[in-house]
Coordinates of C-alpha atoms in Angstrom, one line a residue:
Chain A
M1 CA 133.3 117.4 84.9
P2 CA 136.2 116.4 82.7
V3 CA 134.0 116.2 79.5
S4 CA 135.2 119.5 78.3
A5 CA 138.3 117.8 76.9
T6 CA 139.3 118.8 73.4
N7 CA 140.0 115.5 71.8
W8 CA 137.4 112.7 71.3
A9 CA 139.8 110.0 72.6
D10 CA 140.2 112.0 75.9
E11 CA 136.5 112.3 76.0
V12 CA 136.0 108.6 75.9
D13 CA 138.6 108.0 78.5
G14 CA 137.2 110.7 80.7
E15 CA 133.7 109.1 80.4
D16 CA 134.9 105.9 82.1
Q17 CA 136.1 107.8 85.2
P18 CA 133.6 107.9 88.0
Q19 CA 132.2 111.3 88.5
T20 CA 131.2 112.7 91.9
F21 CA 129.6 116.0 92.7
T22 CA 127.7 117.3 95.6
D23 CA 124.8 119.7 95.3
A24 CA 123.5 122.4 97.6
N25 CA 121.2 119.9 99.5
G26 CA 124.1 117.8 100.5
I27 CA 123.2 115.1 98.0
T28 CA 126.2 113.4 96.4
T29 CA 125.7 112.1 93.0
T30 CA 128.1 109.5 91.7
I31 CA 128.1 108.4 88.1
E32 CA 130.0 105.3 87.1
Y33 CA 130.3 103.4 83.9
R34 CA 130.4 99.6 84.1
T35 CA 130.3 96.7 81.8
N36 CA 127.4 94.3 82.6
E37 CA 127.1 90.6 82.0
D38 CA 126.1 91.0 78.4
G39 CA 129.2 93.0 77.7
K40 CA 127.2 96.2 77.4
K41 CA 128.4 99.4 79.0
V42 CA 125.9 100.8 81.5
K43 CA 125.8 104.0 83.3
V44 CA 125.2 103.8 87.1
T45 CA 124.0 106.9 88.8
R46 CA 123.8 106.8 92.6
R47 CA 122.5 109.6 94.7
T48 CA 123.5 109.5 98.4
Q49 CA 122.8 111.7 101.3
K50 CA 124.9 111.3 104.3
K51 CA 123.6 111.8 107.8
L52 CA 125.8 111.4 110.9
I53 CA 123.9 109.7 113.7
H54 CA 125.6 109.3 117.1
D55 CA 124.7 106.2 119.0
V56 CA 126.0 104.9 122.3
V57 CA 126.4 101.1 122.2
N58 CA 127.6 98.3 124.4
K59 CA 131.4 97.7 124.4
A60 CA 130.9 94.1 123.2
V61 CA 128.7 95.4 120.4
A62 CA 131.3 97.9 119.3
A63 CA 134.0 95.1 119.4
R64 CA 131.8 92.8 117.3
K65 CA 131.5 95.5 114.6
K66 CA 135.2 95.3 114.1
W67 CA 135.3 91.5 113.6
P68 CA 136.7 90.5 110.3
K69 CA 134.2 88.8 108.0
F70 CA 134.4 85.0 107.5
G71 CA 132.9 82.1 105.6
K72 CA 131.5 83.2 102.3
E73 CA 132.0 86.9 103.2
K74 CA 135.7 86.4 103.8
G75 CA 137.8 89.3 102.6
N76 CA 134.8 91.4 101.6
R77 CA 134.7 95.1 102.3
P78 CA 132.9 96.4 105.4
G79 CA 129.3 97.6 104.6
P80 CA 126.3 95.8 103.3
D81 CA 126.9 93.8 100.0
P82 CA 124.0 94.5 97.6
A83 CA 124.2 90.8 96.5
T84 CA 122.8 89.8 99.9
T85 CA 121.3 92.9 101.4
N86 CA 118.7 95.1 99.9
V87 CA 116.2 97.6 101.0
G88 CA 112.6 96.7 100.3
D89 CA 109.6 98.9 99.5
N90 CA 108.2 101.1 102.1
I91 CA 105.6 99.3 104.2
K92 CA 103.3 101.1 106.5
L93 CA 102.5 99.4 109.8
K94 CA 99.1 101.0 110.6
L95 CA 98.3 100.4 114.2
S96 CA 94.6 100.6 115.1
S97 CA 92.7 100.1 118.3
T98 CA 89.4 99.3 116.6
G99 CA 90.3 95.9 115.2
D100 CA 89.6 97.0 111.6
V101 CA 92.9 95.6 110.4
V102 CA 91.3 92.6 109.0
Q103 CA 88.6 94.3 106.9
D104 CA 90.9 96.7 105.2
V105 CA 92.7 93.8 103.6
D106 CA 89.7 92.3 102.0
E107 CA 87.8 95.4 101.2
K108 CA 89.4 95.9 97.8
H109 CA 88.5 92.3 96.9
E110 CA 84.9 92.8 98.0
A111 CA 84.7 96.2 96.1
M112 CA 85.9 94.5 93.0
K113 CA 83.5 91.7 93.3
A114 CA 80.6 94.1 93.9
Q115 CA 81.6 96.1 90.9
L116 CA 81.6 93.1 88.7
Q117 CA 78.3 91.7 90.0
N118 CA 76.1 94.0 88.0
K119 CA 78.2 93.8 84.9
K120 CA 77.5 91.2 82.4
I121 CA 80.7 89.3 81.6
L122 CA 80.8 88.0 78.1
C123 CA 83.6 86.0 76.5
R124 CA 84.8 87.4 73.2
I125 CA 85.6 84.0 71.9
C126 CA 82.8 81.6 72.8
K127 CA 80.2 84.2 74.2
G128 CA 80.1 82.4 77.5
D129 CA 79.7 84.2 80.7
H130 CA 83.3 84.2 81.7
F131 CA 86.4 86.4 81.1
T132 CA 88.0 86.0 77.7
T133 CA 91.3 85.0 79.3
K134 CA 89.6 82.2 81.1
C135 CA 87.9 80.8 78.0
P136 CA 88.3 77.1 77.6
Y137 CA 88.3 77.5 73.8
K138 CA 91.0 80.2 73.9
D139 CA 93.5 78.0 72.1
S140 CA 91.2 76.2 69.7
L141 CA 89.1 79.2 68.4
G142 CA 91.8 81.8 68.7
M143 CA 91.6 85.4 69.8
E144 CA 89.9 87.6 67.3
D145 CA 91.4 90.8 68.5
A146 CA 94.1 90.1 71.0
A147 CA 95.2 93.7 70.9
A148 CA 92.2 94.8 72.9
P149 CA 93.0 95.1 76.6
V150 CA 91.8 92.1 78.6
A151 CA 90.6 94.3 81.5
A152 CA 88.0 95.7 79.2
A153 CA 86.2 92.4 79.2
E154 CA 83.0 93.8 80.4
E155 CA 82.7 96.1 77.4
A156 CA 83.1 93.1 75.1
A157 CA 79.5 93.2 74.0
P158 CA 79.4 96.6 72.3
E159 CA 82.8 95.9 70.8
E160 CA 81.5 92.9 69.0
Q161 CA 78.9 94.9 67.1
Q162 CA 81.5 97.2 65.5
T163 CA 84.1 94.7 64.6
G164 CA 85.8 96.8 62.0
S165 CA 89.4 96.7 60.9
K166 CA 89.9 100.2 62.2
Y167 CA 91.4 100.5 65.7
I168 CA 89.3 102.5 68.1
A169 CA 90.9 103.7 71.3
P170 CA 89.2 102.1 74.3
H171 CA 87.8 105.4 75.6
M172 CA 86.3 106.3 72.2
R173 CA 84.4 103.0 71.9
A174 CA 80.7 102.9 72.1
G175 CA 79.4 102.0 75.5
A176 CA 82.7 102.9 77.0
S177 CA 81.4 105.9 78.8
G178 CA 84.7 105.7 80.5
P179 CA 84.1 105.2 84.1
K180 CA 87.8 105.8 84.7
S181 CA 88.3 109.0 82.7
G182 CA 84.9 110.3 83.8
D183 CA 85.9 109.7 87.3
R184 CA 89.0 111.7 86.9
D185 CA 87.2 114.6 85.3
S186 CA 84.6 114.7 88.0
M187 CA 87.4 114.6 90.6
R188 CA 89.1 117.5 89.0
E189 CA 85.9 119.5 88.8
K190 CA 85.2 118.7 92.4
R191 CA 88.6 120.0 93.3
D192 CA 88.2 123.1 91.2
E193 CA 84.9 123.9 92.8
Q194 CA 86.5 123.9 96.2
P195 CA 87.8 127.2 97.5
T196 CA 91.6 126.7 97.5
L197 CA 94.2 129.0 99.0
R198 CA 97.8 129.1 97.9
V199 CA 100.2 129.7 100.8
T200 CA 103.7 130.8 99.9
N201 CA 106.9 131.7 101.7
L202 CA 106.7 128.8 104.0
S203 CA 109.9 127.7 105.7
E204 CA 111.6 124.4 104.9
D205 CA 110.7 122.6 108.1
V206 CA 106.9 122.9 107.6
T207 CA 104.9 119.8 107.4
E208 CA 101.3 119.1 106.3
G209 CA 100.3 118.8 109.9
D210 CA 101.6 122.3 110.6
V211 CA 99.7 123.8 107.7
S212 CA 96.4 122.2 108.7
E213 CA 97.0 123.1 112.3
L214 CA 97.3 126.7 111.1
F215 CA 94.3 126.8 108.9
K216 CA 91.8 124.4 110.6
R217 CA 90.7 127.1 113.1
F218 CA 88.9 128.9 110.3
G219 CA 86.8 125.9 109.2
H220 CA 86.8 122.5 107.8
I221 CA 89.7 121.7 105.5
S222 CA 89.2 119.1 102.8
R223 CA 92.7 118.9 101.5
V224 CA 96.2 120.1 102.2
F225 CA 98.9 119.8 99.7
L226 CA 102.5 120.6 100.6
A227 CA 105.0 120.7 97.9
R228 CA 108.1 118.8 98.9
D229 CA 111.5 118.4 97.4
R230 CA 111.7 115.0 95.8
E231 CA 115.1 114.2 97.2
T232 CA 115.4 115.9 100.6
N233 CA 111.7 115.5 101.4
Q234 CA 111.7 119.0 102.7
C235 CA 109.1 121.7 102.1
K236 CA 109.6 123.6 98.9
G237 CA 108.0 126.7 100.4
F238 CA 104.4 126.6 99.2
A239 CA 101.3 124.7 99.9
F240 CA 97.6 124.5 98.8
V241 CA 94.8 124.4 101.3
S242 CA 91.3 123.6 100.2
F243 CA 88.3 124.5 102.4
T244 CA 84.8 123.2 102.1
M245 CA 83.3 126.6 102.7
R246 CA 84.2 129.7 100.7
E247 CA 83.6 132.0 103.6
D248 CA 86.0 130.1 105.8
A249 CA 88.6 130.4 103.1
Q250 CA 88.0 134.1 102.8
R251 CA 88.5 134.6 106.5
A252 CA 91.6 132.5 106.5
L253 CA 93.0 134.5 103.7
E254 CA 92.4 137.8 105.5
A255 CA 93.8 136.5 108.8
I256 CA 96.9 134.7 107.7
D257 CA 98.1 136.8 104.8
G258 CA 101.0 138.8 105.9
R259 CA 101.4 137.0 109.2
G260 CA 104.8 135.8 110.4
Y261 CA 105.4 132.1 110.7
D262 CA 108.8 130.5 111.4
N263 CA 110.5 133.9 110.9
L264 CA 109.0 134.3 107.5
I265 CA 106.0 136.4 106.4
L266 CA 103.3 134.2 104.8
R267 CA 101.6 135.2 101.7
V268 CA 98.1 133.7 101.1
E269 CA 96.1 134.2 97.9
W270 CA 93.4 132.4 96.0
A271 CA 94.8 129.5 94.0
R272 CA 94.0 129.4 90.3
Chain B
M1 CA 109.3 101.6 107.5
R2 CA 111.6 100.2 104.9
P3 CA 112.4 96.6 105.5
I4 CA 115.9 95.3 104.9
L5 CA 115.9 92.2 102.8
L6 CA 118.5 89.6 103.5
Q7 CA 119.1 87.2 100.7
G8 CA 121.7 84.8 102.1
H9 CA 119.7 81.6 101.8
E10 CA 118.7 79.6 98.8
R11 CA 115.9 77.7 100.5
S12 CA 113.2 78.4 103.0
L13 CA 114.1 79.8 106.4
T14 CA 113.7 77.6 109.5
Q15 CA 114.7 79.8 112.3
I16 CA 116.2 83.2 113.1
K17 CA 117.5 84.5 116.3
Y18 CA 119.0 87.7 117.8
N19 CA 121.8 87.6 120.2
R20 CA 121.3 89.2 123.7
E21 CA 122.3 92.7 122.6
G22 CA 120.5 92.3 119.4
D23 CA 123.3 93.6 117.2
L24 CA 123.7 90.2 115.5
L25 CA 121.0 88.1 113.8
F26 CA 121.5 84.5 113.0
S27 CA 119.5 82.7 110.4
V28 CA 119.3 79.1 109.4
S29 CA 117.5 77.5 106.5
K30 CA 117.1 74.2 104.6
D31 CA 120.2 75.1 102.5
H32 CA 122.8 73.8 105.0
V33 CA 124.3 77.2 105.9
V34 CA 124.1 79.4 109.0
N35 CA 124.3 83.1 108.3
A36 CA 125.3 85.9 110.8
W37 CA 124.1 89.4 110.0
F38 CA 124.4 92.8 111.6
S39 CA 120.8 93.7 112.4
H40 CA 121.1 97.5 112.1
N41 CA 122.1 97.5 108.4
G42 CA 121.7 94.0 107.2
E43 CA 125.4 93.5 106.5
R44 CA 126.4 89.9 106.5
L45 CA 129.2 89.1 109.0
G46 CA 129.8 85.7 107.8
T47 CA 128.6 82.1 107.3
Y48 CA 129.1 79.0 109.3
E49 CA 129.7 76.1 106.9
G50 CA 129.9 72.4 107.6
H51 CA 126.4 71.0 107.8
V52 CA 125.3 68.7 105.0
G53 CA 121.6 68.7 105.7
A54 CA 118.7 71.1 106.3
I55 CA 119.3 73.1 109.5
W56 CA 116.3 73.2 111.7
T57 CA 117.4 75.2 114.6
V58 CA 120.0 77.7 116.0
D59 CA 120.8 79.4 119.2
V60 CA 123.5 81.8 120.5
N61 CA 124.7 82.1 124.1
S62 CA 124.3 85.3 126.0
S63 CA 127.9 86.5 125.6
S64 CA 127.7 85.9 121.9
T65 CA 130.8 83.7 121.8
L66 CA 129.2 80.3 121.0
L67 CA 126.6 79.3 118.5
I68 CA 124.9 76.0 118.3
S69 CA 123.0 74.6 115.3
G70 CA 121.0 71.5 114.9
S71 CA 120.5 69.8 111.5
A72 CA 118.7 67.1 109.6
D73 CA 122.2 65.5 108.9
N74 CA 121.9 64.0 112.4
T75 CA 124.4 66.4 113.9
A76 CA 124.5 69.4 116.1
K77 CA 127.5 71.7 115.8
L78 CA 129.0 74.2 118.1
W79 CA 130.6 77.2 116.5
D80 CA 132.8 80.1 117.4
V81 CA 130.6 83.1 116.6
S82 CA 133.5 85.4 115.8
N83 CA 135.2 83.4 113.1
G84 CA 132.9 80.7 111.9
K85 CA 135.1 77.8 113.1
C86 CA 133.3 74.6 114.2
L87 CA 134.4 73.7 117.7
K88 CA 132.4 70.5 118.2
S89 CA 130.1 68.3 116.2
W90 CA 127.8 65.9 118.1
E91 CA 126.5 62.9 116.1
F92 CA 123.1 61.5 116.7
N93 CA 121.0 58.7 115.3
T94 CA 118.3 61.0 113.9
A95 CA 117.7 64.6 112.9
V96 CA 118.1 67.4 115.5
R97 CA 114.8 69.2 116.1
C98 CA 115.7 71.8 118.7
V99 CA 118.7 73.2 120.4
Q100 CA 119.0 75.9 123.2
F101 CA 121.6 77.3 125.6
S102 CA 120.5 77.3 129.2
E103 CA 120.2 80.7 130.9
D104 CA 123.7 80.4 132.5
D105 CA 125.3 79.4 129.2
K106 CA 126.7 76.2 130.8
L107 CA 124.4 73.7 129.3
V108 CA 122.8 73.0 126.0
L109 CA 119.6 71.2 125.4
I110 CA 119.4 69.1 122.2
V111 CA 116.2 67.4 121.1
T112 CA 116.3 64.7 118.4
E113 CA 113.4 63.2 116.4
P114 CA 112.1 59.7 116.7
R115 CA 112.7 58.0 113.4
M116 CA 113.6 54.6 111.9
G117 CA 113.2 52.7 115.1
Y118 CA 115.2 55.2 117.2
P119 CA 113.3 56.8 120.0
A120 CA 113.2 60.6 120.5
T121 CA 115.9 61.8 122.8
L122 CA 116.4 64.9 124.9
Q123 CA 120.0 65.3 125.8
I124 CA 121.9 67.9 127.8
F125 CA 125.5 68.6 127.2
N126 CA 128.0 70.6 129.2
V127 CA 129.6 73.5 127.1
E128 CA 131.2 75.4 129.9
N129 CA 134.7 76.5 129.0
S130 CA 134.1 75.2 125.5
T131 CA 136.0 78.1 123.9
T132 CA 139.2 76.9 125.6
E133 CA 138.9 73.2 126.2
T134 CA 137.5 70.3 124.1
V135 CA 133.9 69.6 124.6
S136 CA 132.7 66.2 125.8
S137 CA 130.9 64.0 123.3
E138 CA 128.9 62.4 126.0
P139 CA 125.8 64.1 127.4
I140 CA 125.3 64.7 131.0
Y141 CA 121.8 63.6 130.7
D142 CA 120.2 61.5 128.1
F143 CA 116.4 61.1 128.3
H144 CA 113.9 59.2 126.2
P145 CA 110.7 61.1 126.7
E146 CA 107.6 59.0 126.1
G147 CA 104.5 60.2 124.4
P148 CA 104.0 62.4 121.4
K149 CA 106.9 63.8 119.5
I150 CA 108.5 66.9 120.8
T151 CA 108.6 69.7 118.2
V152 CA 109.8 72.6 120.2
A153 CA 111.6 73.0 123.5
A154 CA 113.0 75.7 125.7
W155 CA 114.6 76.2 129.1
G156 CA 112.6 77.6 131.9
A157 CA 113.8 80.1 134.5
L158 CA 117.0 79.1 136.4
N159 CA 117.1 75.8 134.5
R160 CA 114.4 74.4 136.8
Y161 CA 112.3 73.2 133.9
I162 CA 112.4 72.3 130.3
V163 CA 109.3 73.3 128.5
A164 CA 108.4 71.1 125.5
G165 CA 105.8 71.6 122.9
R166 CA 104.6 68.5 121.3
E167 CA 103.0 67.2 118.1
N168 CA 99.5 66.7 119.6
G169 CA 99.3 70.3 120.7
S170 CA 100.2 69.8 124.3
V171 CA 102.9 71.4 126.3
A172 CA 104.9 69.6 129.0
L173 CA 107.1 70.6 131.8
I174 CA 110.1 68.3 132.1
D175 CA 112.5 68.1 135.0
P176 CA 116.0 68.6 133.6
K177 CA 117.6 66.3 136.2
S178 CA 115.4 63.3 136.0
G179 CA 113.7 63.6 132.6
E180 CA 110.3 63.0 134.2
Y181 CA 107.2 64.9 133.1
I182 CA 106.2 67.2 135.9
S183 CA 102.9 68.3 134.2
T184 CA 101.3 68.4 130.8
N185 CA 98.5 70.5 129.4
K186 CA 96.9 70.1 126.1
V187 CA 96.4 73.7 125.0
H188 CA 96.3 73.4 121.2
E189 CA 94.4 71.2 118.8
L190 CA 97.3 70.6 116.4
T191 CA 101.0 70.5 116.5
L192 CA 103.0 73.3 118.1
T193 CA 105.3 75.1 115.7
D194 CA 107.0 77.6 118.0
L195 CA 107.6 78.3 121.6
Q196 CA 109.4 81.5 122.7
M197 CA 110.1 82.6 126.3
S198 CA 109.5 86.0 127.7
A199 CA 112.5 87.9 128.8
D200 CA 112.3 86.7 132.4
R201 CA 111.1 83.2 131.4
T202 CA 108.1 83.3 133.7
Y203 CA 105.7 83.0 130.7
F204 CA 106.0 81.9 127.1
I205 CA 104.1 82.1 123.8
T206 CA 103.2 79.1 121.7
A207 CA 102.2 79.1 118.0
S208 CA 100.3 76.2 116.5
K209 CA 98.9 74.9 113.3
D210 CA 95.4 75.2 114.8
K211 CA 95.6 78.9 113.8
S212 CA 96.0 80.2 117.4
A213 CA 98.8 81.4 119.6
K214 CA 98.7 81.3 123.3
V215 CA 100.5 82.8 126.2
L216 CA 101.1 80.4 129.1
E217 CA 102.6 80.7 132.5
T218 CA 105.7 78.5 132.8
E219 CA 105.2 77.3 136.4
S220 CA 101.6 76.1 136.1
L221 CA 101.2 75.8 132.3
E222 CA 98.0 77.8 132.6
V223 CA 96.7 79.5 129.5
L224 CA 96.7 83.3 130.2
K225 CA 95.9 84.7 126.7
T226 CA 94.7 83.3 123.4
Y227 CA 95.1 85.0 120.0
T228 CA 93.0 83.3 117.4
T229 CA 93.8 84.0 113.7
D230 CA 92.5 82.7 110.4
T231 CA 95.6 81.0 109.2
P232 CA 98.0 78.2 110.5
L233 CA 100.7 79.8 112.6
N234 CA 104.4 79.0 112.3
S235 CA 105.9 81.4 114.8
A236 CA 105.0 83.8 117.6
A237 CA 107.2 86.2 119.6
I238 CA 106.7 88.5 122.5
M239 CA 107.7 92.2 122.3
P240 CA 110.0 92.8 125.2
K241 CA 109.7 96.6 125.4
H242 CA 107.9 99.8 124.4
Q243 CA 104.6 98.1 123.5
E244 CA 102.6 95.3 125.0
F245 CA 102.4 93.3 121.8
V246 CA 103.0 89.9 120.5
V247 CA 103.8 89.2 116.9
V248 CA 102.5 86.1 115.2
G249 CA 103.0 84.8 111.6
G250 CA 102.3 82.0 109.4
G251 CA 100.2 81.4 106.3
Q252 CA 98.7 78.4 104.6
E253 CA 100.9 75.4 104.0
A254 CA 103.7 75.8 101.5
M255 CA 102.3 73.1 99.2
D256 CA 99.0 75.0 98.8
V257 CA 100.6 78.3 98.0
T258 CA 100.7 78.1 94.3
T259 CA 96.9 77.7 94.2
T260 CA 96.1 81.0 95.8
S261 CA 97.2 84.6 95.5
S262 CA 99.6 86.0 98.0
R263 CA 96.8 88.2 99.4
Q264 CA 94.7 85.2 100.2
G265 CA 97.8 83.3 101.5
K266 CA 97.8 85.6 104.6
F267 CA 101.6 85.8 104.7
E268 CA 101.6 88.7 107.1
C269 CA 103.2 89.3 110.5
R270 CA 100.3 90.1 112.7
F271 CA 100.6 92.4 115.7
W272 CA 98.3 91.6 118.6
H273 CA 97.9 93.4 121.9
K274 CA 99.3 91.0 124.4
V275 CA 96.9 91.8 127.2
L276 CA 93.7 92.8 125.5
E277 CA 93.9 90.1 122.8
E278 CA 93.0 92.5 120.0
E279 CA 94.8 92.6 116.6
V280 CA 96.3 96.0 116.1
G281 CA 98.2 95.8 112.8
R282 CA 99.8 93.8 110.1
V283 CA 103.1 93.9 108.2
R284 CA 103.0 92.3 104.7
G285 CA 105.8 91.6 102.4
H286 CA 106.6 87.9 102.3
F287 CA 105.3 86.0 99.3
G288 CA 105.4 82.6 101.1
P289 CA 104.4 81.5 104.6
I290 CA 106.3 83.1 107.5
N291 CA 108.3 80.4 109.2
T292 CA 110.0 82.3 111.9
I293 CA 109.8 85.6 113.7
A294 CA 112.3 87.2 116.1
I295 CA 112.1 90.5 117.9
H296 CA 115.1 92.6 118.7
P297 CA 115.7 92.6 122.5
D298 CA 115.4 96.4 122.6
G299 CA 112.0 96.2 120.9
R300 CA 112.9 98.7 118.2
S301 CA 112.9 96.2 115.3
F302 CA 111.9 92.8 114.4
A303 CA 112.8 90.2 111.7
S304 CA 110.8 87.6 109.9
G305 CA 112.0 84.6 107.8
G306 CA 109.8 83.0 105.3
E307 CA 109.3 80.0 103.1
D308 CA 110.3 82.4 100.2
G309 CA 114.0 82.3 101.5
Y310 CA 114.1 85.9 102.5
V311 CA 114.7 87.4 105.9
R312 CA 113.0 90.8 106.3
V313 CA 114.4 93.1 109.1
H314 CA 112.0 95.9 110.0
H315 CA 112.9 98.9 112.1
F316 CA 109.8 100.5 113.5
D317 CA 108.9 104.1 112.7
D318 CA 108.6 106.6 115.4
D319 CA 104.8 106.5 115.5
F320 CA 105.0 102.9 116.6
F321 CA 106.4 103.9 120.0
T322 CA 103.8 106.6 120.6
F323 CA 100.8 104.5 119.7
K324 CA 98.4 104.1 122.6
F325 CA 95.6 101.5 122.4
Q326 CA 92.2 103.1 122.9
I327 CA 89.7 101.0 124.7

């Protein structure tokens, strides 16, 4: 990094230079400074990991790869141009033999509908039985408290009673027993109740499958969490395994602790 | 899998096609340009410019030297694949609906629409040696097929037949030497939108607006398999290797799209088991109807082009190849 320059002018100059460094995982980070359309300087950080893949291809295919670009691409550098080629979000193609592909799409919709069926929907503007956002008088009567989240439409009724000037956070409001926050708490409690083991000194190549393979012989496993490096997606060396039965977990702890696995000696202890 | 999004078109896609090795992908849309892409990384090789109307159809020959495109500007153009030069432009009276190279690369089939008093034509041109010599403007055969309008057409095995899909949902076998109908079979209720041959051209798959796709035997036009979905289909393709699947795609009509969410629009590529006629999976991603689907000849990836102007190239994950259908 050339930022250790003595003089501020040098420092500014140095900042404009692209910086490149490679870390221990083989990830190269490139930092560039560019001026965008609005004339503002932006910092562009790119992290790349190079993998060399050998592939045998047809001679004609290899020859075509060397063709110069033409048409609108004429004179452009080889390699995909981000203006025309992008990588989309990860999409899972779940193949199933049971024909349940169709249901899984509409399930969410149905669940949402069922959830709303028992709830009384009340408009905050005209007191009609529709969502506030869908109110036909929205523009004419105006929103009383537009700050309130729209999603909380079903709790509109109690809210009306305590229309004070003071802001009350959604989860503190009367009637808002907080299905969401309550859910989360109960989830955590449930998780805490489960006997969980912490497994450390795992090797880098271990996957969730390996861990559950190793532990499932002792009893039913409810959850396996394997800590992974965010960039390399490799195991960070520890995992949590939750059993449904405490006895199973105890047996697993006694059996696996101190055992060798992938040239390393595993350490298993109760998770806190 | 992470799809590669190709944004080379400003309007909705009409057709995409892989070349024989599958390293190049050609896409045409209503915005007058043909794009050529490297399928493995989505890099654009170039564009073929010259059309002044929406391009409906494209095809590449098996040695990837010639490309033909048919457009609504009443022309079909022959291009040099490697440099984007136009080698020949044929003028017609009406828009070109469908073009295809024959199996031996010597002939091209061009189907034009009936419009403004002009009848539909089905013409066959000789393009042998077209990289070195000038191509004749006169067709070898010029037929005026009677009956319903032909929407899609393809060559059968060994150039013995031309298979045509028509507006009334029927498929017809045409003799390429006389232009006579050999046989017809009304297999769909509504218009055919796509017709793709299997690798050996002994059977083909059709997609129709009547929400179903069917696999038919070429020789007899007998329906072998039916895949019934819940949405009008615009395209269907057969997976050549690794898995016995077909991929179909569509979605509700483009003009109705704004009135529904993309979830209800059913803009997904659906994977069906070819033999057992069971749906096995879906790939979502488009936010408009899917107009065209093509599968890489090695069966390791596929691409879909939508009304939204995007081409999405999907390379299958490893678990796709190990999947076994449980009965």
